[in-house]
């Protein structure tokens, strides 16, 4: 695999760069709740500034076209935070294409940064519209994709834009690829920890790593699908009914490999209500009844999973082990997160990714112990699933 990295670009000095980042972060009433994704882009921005580039930054934020109040999705507060983190004043323009942008860019001096308004204020962004992409690229000499988290999408600012300017991978994108490649060619044994809710998004990866994974530990609502496919009672638990067949198919393919590779929970924490209210109890998996809601893995499962994780040389984790947002049901996720973090950066190479997965990891305050915390959830799963990624085409070969 060859990555066309910005580090290898010739004659970078003084160039005007369109840098696509993913600053899609929670903003409420102009306040930023979490700047992990901004911080992750600082090395790439600083790198370009060292070369005295003029850096035009574009990102999407939420799904503004579906909302009544588009203004709430302005990237202006993000520009402010970026300026603070960079320790320098940066410009902001309330559009992302057209004369206003062109004028602002023409006034930029070397080593200055200009943040554009939300790319998704135009429907053309998601439509991968060529004319829109050309307009985005218009004022720049080169294009740099640092937005790994949207690179599985065919959107104008990560896909079509590459036709119009010499294109490169940014430092964050490059690190994502290098780290995730280590999962595809792992130091063995590889242990995959998978949970969460969206089974369809996880299946390509489960298929792709079937051969190389030593163990696949399944928790969260994802496990409910497998348990249900194996005719266990899961009561009123969250189950993706449409995809139980898929779960059954993948399970039997794993079983076909002989040894027991795919490991399901032995016990679970149940409640009587989906919101976690009512009596909470731990049950063996064959004791769950029709009125139960499974909301976490149980203590025997934590012990079992931890044992496997401790044997791993490579670990990849996506998806919480339960509804960790509720205190009664966070033990499974937080315990497993701690074991993964404790084994990473040294004994094993550890990777974690996924919106909620990273939220859970943050609670443990052990983010820094994990070798690579991916900025992409869906994109990480696409990459590990060997899917075609429009944002990488032409820059990762
Ligand atoms: P990620 O964003 O890390 O990729 P997902 O989006 O697939 O993960 O799933 C995360 C969500 O799954 C969490 O919000 C969590 O509450 C939910 N979840 C996990 N296990 C269960 C469960 N047993 N019942 C209900 N929800 C669950
Ligand atoms: Mg999620």
Coordinates of C-alpha atoms and ligand atoms in Angstrom, one line a residue:
X1 CA 0.0 0.0 0.0
X2 CA 1.4 3.4 -1.0
X3 CA 0.1 6.5 0.6
X4 CA 0.5 9.7 -1.3
X5 CA 1.4 11.7 1.8
X6 CA 1.7 15.5 2.0
X7 CA 5.1 14.8 3.6
X8 CA 6.4 13.7 0.2
X9 CA 4.9 16.6 -1.8
X10 CA 7.5 18.6 -3.7
X11 CA 7.5 22.4 -3.7
X12 CA 5.0 22.7 -0.9
X13 CA 6.4 26.0 0.4
X14 CA 4.0 28.9 0.1
X15 CA 1.3 26.9 -1.6
X16 CA -2.4 27.6 -1.0
X17 CA -3.9 24.3 0.4
X18 CA -7.5 23.2 0.7
X19 CA -7.4 21.0 3.8
X20 CA -10.5 18.8 4.3
X21 CA -10.8 17.9 7.9
X22 CA -13.6 16.2 10.0
X23 CA -14.5 18.7 12.7
X24 CA -18.0 17.1 13.0
X25 CA -18.1 17.5 16.7
X26 CA -20.9 18.2 19.3
X27 CA -21.7 21.9 19.3
X28 CA -24.6 23.2 21.4
X29 CA -25.6 26.9 21.5
X30 CA -22.2 27.8 20.1
X31 CA -20.4 25.7 22.8
X32 CA -18.1 22.9 21.9
X33 CA -18.4 19.8 24.1
X34 CA -15.4 17.9 22.9
X35 CA -12.5 18.9 20.7
X36 CA -10.8 15.5 20.2
X37 CA -11.2 15.8 16.5
X38 CA -9.8 19.3 16.3
X39 CA -6.8 18.3 18.3
X40 CA -6.2 15.3 16.1
X41 CA -5.8 17.7 13.1
X42 CA -3.3 20.1 14.7
X43 CA -0.1 18.2 13.5
X44 CA -1.3 18.4 9.9
X45 CA -2.1 22.1 10.1
X46 CA 1.2 22.9 11.9
X47 CA 3.0 21.0 9.3
X48 CA 1.5 23.1 6.5
X49 CA 2.2 26.3 8.4
X50 CA 5.8 25.4 8.8
X51 CA 6.0 25.4 5.0
X52 CA 4.4 28.8 5.0
X53 CA 1.3 27.5 3.3
X54 CA -2.0 29.4 3.2
X55 CA -4.4 26.9 4.7
X56 CA -8.1 26.9 3.8
X57 CA -9.9 24.5 6.1
X58 CA -13.2 22.9 5.2
X59 CA -15.4 20.6 7.2
X60 CA -19.0 19.4 7.5
X61 CA -21.0 19.7 10.7
X62 CA -24.1 17.6 11.4
X63 CA -26.9 17.4 8.9
X64 CA -27.9 21.1 8.5
X65 CA -30.2 20.7 5.5
X66 CA -32.5 18.6 7.6
X67 CA -32.8 21.1 10.4
X68 CA -35.0 24.2 10.8
X69 CA -32.3 26.4 12.2
X70 CA -29.3 26.0 9.9
X71 CA -27.3 28.6 11.9
X72 CA -26.8 26.2 14.7
X73 CA -24.6 24.2 12.3
X74 CA -22.3 27.1 11.6
X75 CA -18.6 26.2 11.9
X76 CA -17.8 29.6 13.4
X77 CA -17.5 28.4 17.0
X78 CA -15.1 25.7 15.7
X79 CA -12.9 28.2 14.0
X80 CA -12.6 30.0 17.3
X81 CA -11.6 26.8 19.2
X82 CA -9.2 25.9 16.5
X83 CA -7.6 29.3 16.8
X84 CA -7.2 28.8 20.6
X85 CA -5.7 25.4 20.2
X86 CA -3.3 26.6 17.5
X87 CA -2.4 29.6 19.5
X88 CA -3.0 32.0 16.5
X89 CA -5.7 34.1 15.0
X90 CA -7.5 32.5 12.2
X91 CA -9.9 33.8 9.6
X92 CA -13.5 32.8 9.1
X93 CA -15.7 33.2 6.0
X94 CA -19.5 32.6 6.1
X95 CA -19.5 30.6 2.9
X96 CA -17.5 27.8 1.4
X97 CA -17.6 28.6 -2.3
X98 CA -18.0 31.7 -4.4
X99 CA -16.7 35.3 -4.6
X100 CA -16.6 36.0 -0.9
X101 CA -14.3 33.0 -0.3
X102 CA -12.2 34.0 -3.3
X103 CA -11.8 37.5 -2.0
X104 CA -10.8 36.3 1.4
X105 CA -8.3 33.9 0.1
X106 CA -6.7 36.5 -2.2
X107 CA -6.0 38.6 0.9
X108 CA -4.4 35.7 2.8
X109 CA -0.7 36.0 3.7
X110 CA 1.7 33.1 4.0
X111 CA 1.2 31.0 7.1
X112 CA -2.4 32.1 7.6
X113 CA -5.4 29.9 8.2
X114 CA -9.0 30.5 6.9
X115 CA -11.9 28.4 8.0
X116 CA -14.8 28.0 5.7
X117 CA -18.5 27.7 6.6
X118 CA -20.1 24.2 6.8
X119 CA -19.7 22.4 3.5
X120 CA -23.0 20.7 4.0
X121 CA -24.9 24.0 3.7
X122 CA -24.8 23.0 0.1
X123 CA -26.7 19.9 -0.9
X124 CA -24.1 19.4 -3.7
X125 CA -21.6 18.3 -1.1
X126 CA -23.4 15.1 -0.3
X127 CA -24.3 14.6 -4.0
X128 CA -20.6 14.6 -4.9
X129 CA -21.4 17.3 -7.4
X130 CA -18.5 18.0 -9.8
X131 CA -19.1 21.7 -10.3
X132 CA -19.3 22.2 -6.6
X133 CA -16.1 20.3 -6.1
X134 CA -14.4 22.4 -8.7
X135 CA -15.6 25.6 -6.9
X136 CA -14.2 24.3 -3.6
X137 CA -10.9 23.6 -5.2
X138 CA -10.8 26.9 -7.1
X139 CA -8.6 29.1 -4.9
X140 CA -6.2 26.3 -3.9
X141 CA -3.0 25.0 -5.5
X142 CA -3.3 21.6 -3.8
X143 CA -5.8 19.5 -2.0
X144 CA -5.2 17.5 1.2
X145 CA -7.6 15.0 2.6
X146 CA -7.2 14.7 6.4
X147 CA -10.9 13.7 7.0
X148 CA -10.5 9.9 7.4
X149 CA -13.9 9.8 9.1
X150 CA -15.8 10.7 5.9
X151 CA -13.5 9.0 3.5
X152 CA -16.0 6.1 3.1
X153 CA -18.5 8.6 1.6
X154 CA -18.6 9.8 -2.0
X155 CA -19.0 13.4 -1.1
X156 CA -17.7 16.4 -3.2
X157 CA -15.0 17.6 -0.7
X158 CA -13.4 14.1 -0.3
X159 CA -14.2 12.4 -3.6
X160 CA -14.9 14.6 -6.7
X161 CA -12.5 17.4 -5.6
X162 CA -9.5 15.2 -6.2
X163 CA -10.0 15.5 -10.0
X164 CA -9.2 19.2 -9.9
X165 CA -6.0 19.7 -8.0
X166 CA -3.0 17.6 -7.1
X167 CA -4.2 15.6 -4.1
X168 CA -2.5 14.2 -1.0
X169 CA -3.2 12.5 2.3
X170 CA -2.8 14.6 5.4
X171 CA -0.8 13.4 8.5
X172 CA -3.9 12.2 10.4
X173 CA -5.3 10.3 7.4
X174 CA -1.9 8.7 6.9
X175 CA -1.6 7.7 10.6
X176 CA -5.1 6.2 10.4
X177 CA -4.2 4.0 7.5
X178 CA -0.9 2.9 8.9
X179 CA -2.5 2.0 12.2
X180 CA -5.5 0.2 10.7
X181 CA -3.2 -1.7 8.4
X182 CA -1.7 -3.3 11.5
X183 CA -5.1 -4.8 12.2
X184 CA -5.3 -6.2 8.7
X185 CA -1.8 -7.7 9.0
X186 CA -1.7 -8.3 12.7
X187 CA 0.8 -9.6 15.1
X188 CA -1.0 -12.7 16.3
X189 CA -3.1 -13.5 18.2
X190 CA -5.5 -10.8 17.1
X191 CA -8.5 -10.3 19.4
X192 CA -11.5 -8.4 18.0
X193 CA -13.9 -6.9 20.5
X194 CA -17.1 -5.9 19.0
X195 CA -20.4 -4.5 20.3
X196 CA -22.7 -1.6 19.9
X197 CA -25.9 -1.8 17.9
X198 CA -25.5 -1.4 14.2
X199 CA -24.9 -4.9 12.9
X200 CA -25.0 -4.1 9.2
X201 CA -22.0 -1.7 9.6
X202 CA -20.0 -4.3 11.4
X203 CA -20.5 -7.3 9.1
X204 CA -18.0 -6.5 6.4
X205 CA -15.2 -6.3 9.0
X206 CA -16.4 -9.6 10.7
X207 CA -16.1 -11.2 7.3
X208 CA -12.8 -9.8 6.3
X209 CA -10.9 -10.6 9.5
X210 CA -12.4 -14.1 9.9
X211 CA -9.2 -15.7 8.9
X212 CA -6.8 -13.6 10.8
X213 CA -8.7 -13.1 14.1
X214 CA -7.9 -15.5 17.0
X215 CA -11.0 -14.5 18.9
X216 CA -14.0 -12.3 18.2
X217 CA -15.6 -11.2 21.4
X218 CA -19.2 -10.1 20.9
X219 CA -21.1 -7.9 23.4
X220 CA -23.6 -5.1 23.3
X221 CA -26.8 -5.3 21.4
X222 CA -24.9 -6.9 18.6
X223 CA -24.6 -10.1 20.8
X224 CA -28.4 -10.1 21.0
X225 CA -28.6 -10.8 17.3
X226 CA -26.3 -13.8 17.6
X227 CA -28.0 -15.1 20.7
X228 CA -31.4 -14.7 19.0
X229 CA -30.1 -16.5 15.9
X230 CA -29.0 -19.4 18.2
X231 CA -32.5 -19.5 19.6
X232 CA -31.8 -18.1 23.0
X233 CA -34.5 -16.0 24.6
X234 CA -33.6 -12.3 24.5
X235 CA -36.9 -11.0 25.8
X236 CA -37.5 -7.3 24.9
X237 CA -33.8 -6.6 24.2
X238 CA -32.7 -4.4 21.3
X239 CA -32.4 -6.8 18.3
X240 CA -32.0 -5.9 14.7
X241 CA -34.7 -8.3 13.5
X242 CA -34.1 -7.8 9.8
X243 CA -30.5 -9.0 10.2
X244 CA -30.8 -12.0 12.4
X245 CA -30.3 -14.2 9.3
X246 CA -27.1 -12.4 8.5
X247 CA -25.9 -13.0 12.1
X248 CA -26.7 -16.7 11.7
X249 CA -24.8 -16.9 8.4
X250 CA -21.7 -15.2 9.7
X251 CA -21.8 -17.3 12.9
X252 CA -21.9 -20.5 11.0
X253 CA -19.1 -19.4 8.8
X254 CA -17.0 -18.8 11.9
X255 CA -18.0 -22.1 13.3
X256 CA -16.9 -23.7 10.1
X257 CA -13.3 -22.7 10.9
X258 CA -13.4 -25.4 13.6
X259 CA -12.1 -23.8 16.8
X260 CA -14.4 -21.5 18.7
X261 CA -13.5 -18.2 17.4
X262 CA -16.6 -16.2 18.0
X263 CA -17.3 -15.8 21.7
X264 CA -20.8 -14.7 22.9
X265 CA -21.7 -13.6 26.5
X266 CA -22.1 -16.3 29.2
X267 CA -24.1 -13.9 31.3
X268 CA -25.9 -10.6 31.0
X269 CA -27.3 -7.7 33.1
X270 CA -31.0 -7.4 32.6
X271 CA -33.7 -4.9 33.5
X272 CA -37.4 -5.0 33.0
X273 CA -37.5 -1.8 31.1
X274 CA -35.7 -0.5 28.0
X275 CA -34.8 2.7 29.8
X276 CA -33.0 0.5 32.4
X277 CA -35.6 1.2 35.1
X278 CA -37.0 -1.4 37.5
X279 CA -35.2 -4.3 39.0
X280 CA -31.6 -5.0 37.7
X281 CA -30.2 -8.5 37.9
X282 CA -27.4 -10.7 36.5
X283 CA -28.6 -13.8 34.6
X284 CA -26.9 -16.6 32.8
X285 CA -27.7 -16.5 29.1
X286 CA -30.1 -19.4 29.2
X287 CA -32.1 -17.9 32.1
X288 CA -33.2 -14.8 30.3
X289 CA -37.0 -14.6 30.0
X290 CA -39.6 -12.8 27.8
X291 CA -39.9 -9.8 30.0
X292 CA -36.1 -9.1 30.3
X293 CA -34.1 -6.4 28.6
X294 CA -30.4 -7.2 28.2
X295 CA -28.4 -4.0 28.8
X296 CA -24.9 -5.2 29.6
X297 CA -22.6 -8.2 29.7
X298 CA -22.3 -9.9 33.0
X299 CA -19.3 -10.4 35.4
X300 CA -18.5 -13.9 34.1
X301 CA -18.4 -12.6 30.6
X302 CA -16.1 -9.7 31.6
X303 CA -13.7 -12.2 33.1
X304 CA -13.9 -14.5 30.1
X305 CA -13.3 -11.6 27.6
X306 CA -10.5 -10.1 29.7
X307 CA -8.7 -13.4 29.7
X308 CA -8.7 -13.5 25.9
X309 CA -7.7 -9.8 25.6
X310 CA -4.7 -10.5 27.9
X311 CA -3.4 -13.1 25.5
X312 CA -3.6 -10.8 22.5
X313 CA -0.7 -9.2 20.6
X314 CA -3.1 -7.1 18.6
X315 CA -6.5 -5.8 19.8
X316 CA -9.2 -3.9 17.9
X317 CA -12.3 -2.6 19.7
X318 CA -15.5 -1.2 18.2
X319 CA -18.8 -0.9 19.9
X320 CA -19.8 -0.7 23.6
X321 CA -20.6 -3.9 25.5
X322 CA -23.9 -2.5 26.8
X323 CA -26.0 0.6 27.3
X324 CA -23.0 2.3 29.0
X325 CA -24.8 5.7 29.1
X326 CA -26.7 4.4 32.1
X327 CA -24.7 3.9 35.2
X328 CA -26.1 0.5 36.1
X329 CA -25.1 -0.9 32.7
X330 CA -21.6 0.7 32.2
X331 CA -19.5 -1.9 34.0
X332 CA -19.1 -4.3 31.1
X333 CA -18.0 -1.5 28.7
X334 CA -15.7 0.3 31.1
X335 CA -14.1 -2.9 32.5
X336 CA -13.3 -4.1 29.0
X337 CA -12.1 -0.6 28.0
X338 CA -9.7 -0.6 30.9
X339 CA -8.3 -4.1 30.1
X340 CA -7.8 -3.1 26.5
X341 CA -6.1 0.2 27.5
X342 CA -3.9 -1.6 30.1
X343 CA -2.6 -4.2 27.5
X344 CA -2.0 -1.6 24.8
X345 CA 1.0 0.6 24.2
X346 CA 3.5 -2.2 25.0
X347 CA 2.3 -5.7 25.3
X348 CA -0.3 -5.5 22.5
X349 CA -1.0 -3.0 19.7
X350 CA -4.4 -1.7 20.6
X351 CA -6.9 0.2 18.4
X352 CA -10.3 1.6 19.3
X353 CA -12.8 3.4 17.2
X354 CA -16.4 4.4 16.9
X355 CA -18.4 7.4 18.2
X356 CA -19.8 5.8 21.3
X357 CA -16.7 3.6 21.8
X358 CA -14.5 6.6 22.1
X359 CA -17.0 8.3 24.5
X360 CA -16.8 5.2 26.7
X361 CA -13.0 5.1 26.5
X362 CA -12.9 8.8 27.6
X363 CA -14.8 8.0 30.8
X364 CA -12.0 5.7 31.8
X365 CA -9.4 8.5 31.3
X366 CA -7.2 5.9 29.6
X367 CA -7.4 7.2 26.0
X368 CA -3.6 7.8 26.0
X369 CA -2.9 4.2 26.8
X370 CA -4.5 2.9 23.6
X371 CA -2.0 2.9 20.6
X372 CA -4.5 4.3 18.2
X373 CA -7.9 5.9 18.8
X374 CA -9.5 6.2 15.4
X375 CA -11.3 9.4 14.5
X376 CA -13.6 7.3 12.2
X377 CA -16.3 5.0 13.3
X378 CA -18.0 4.0 10.1
X379 CA -14.9 4.7 8.1
X380 CA -12.8 2.5 10.3
X381 CA -15.2 -0.3 9.8
X382 CA -15.3 0.2 6.1
X383 CA -11.5 0.2 5.9
X384 CA -11.2 -2.9 8.1
X385 CA -14.0 -4.5 6.0
X386 CA -12.0 -3.9 2.8
X387 CA -14.7 -1.7 1.3
X388 CA -14.1 0.8 -1.4
X389 CA -13.4 4.2 0.0
X390 CA -14.0 7.1 -2.4
X391 CA -12.0 9.6 -0.2
X392 CA -8.9 7.4 -0.4
X393 CA -9.0 6.7 -4.2
X394 CA -6.0 8.2 -5.9
X395 CA -4.2 9.0 -2.6
X396 CA -4.0 5.5 -1.1
X397 CA -3.0 2.8 -3.6
Ligands
LIG1 P1 -20.0 3.0 17.9 O1 -20.6 4.4 17.8 O2 -18.9 3.0 18.9 O3 -19.6 2.4 16.6 P2 -22.6 1.8 17.9 O4 -23.1 3.1 17.3 O5 -22.7 0.6 17.0 O6 -21.2 2.0 18.4 O7 -23.5 1.5 19.2 C1 -23.4 2.3 20.3 C2 -24.7 2.2 21.1 O8 -25.1 0.9 21.3 C3 -24.6 2.9 22.4 O9 -25.2 4.1 22.4 C4 -25.1 1.9 23.4 O10 -26.0 2.4 24.3 C5 -25.9 0.9 22.5 N1 -26.0 -0.4 23.1 C6 -25.0 -1.3 23.3 N2 -25.4 -2.4 23.9 C7 -26.8 -2.3 24.0 C8 -27.8 -3.1 24.6 N3 -27.6 -4.3 25.1 N4 -29.1 -2.6 24.5 C9 -29.3 -1.4 24.0 N5 -28.4 -0.6 23.5 C10 -27.1 -1.0 23.5
LIG2 MG1 -22.5 5.1 17.1

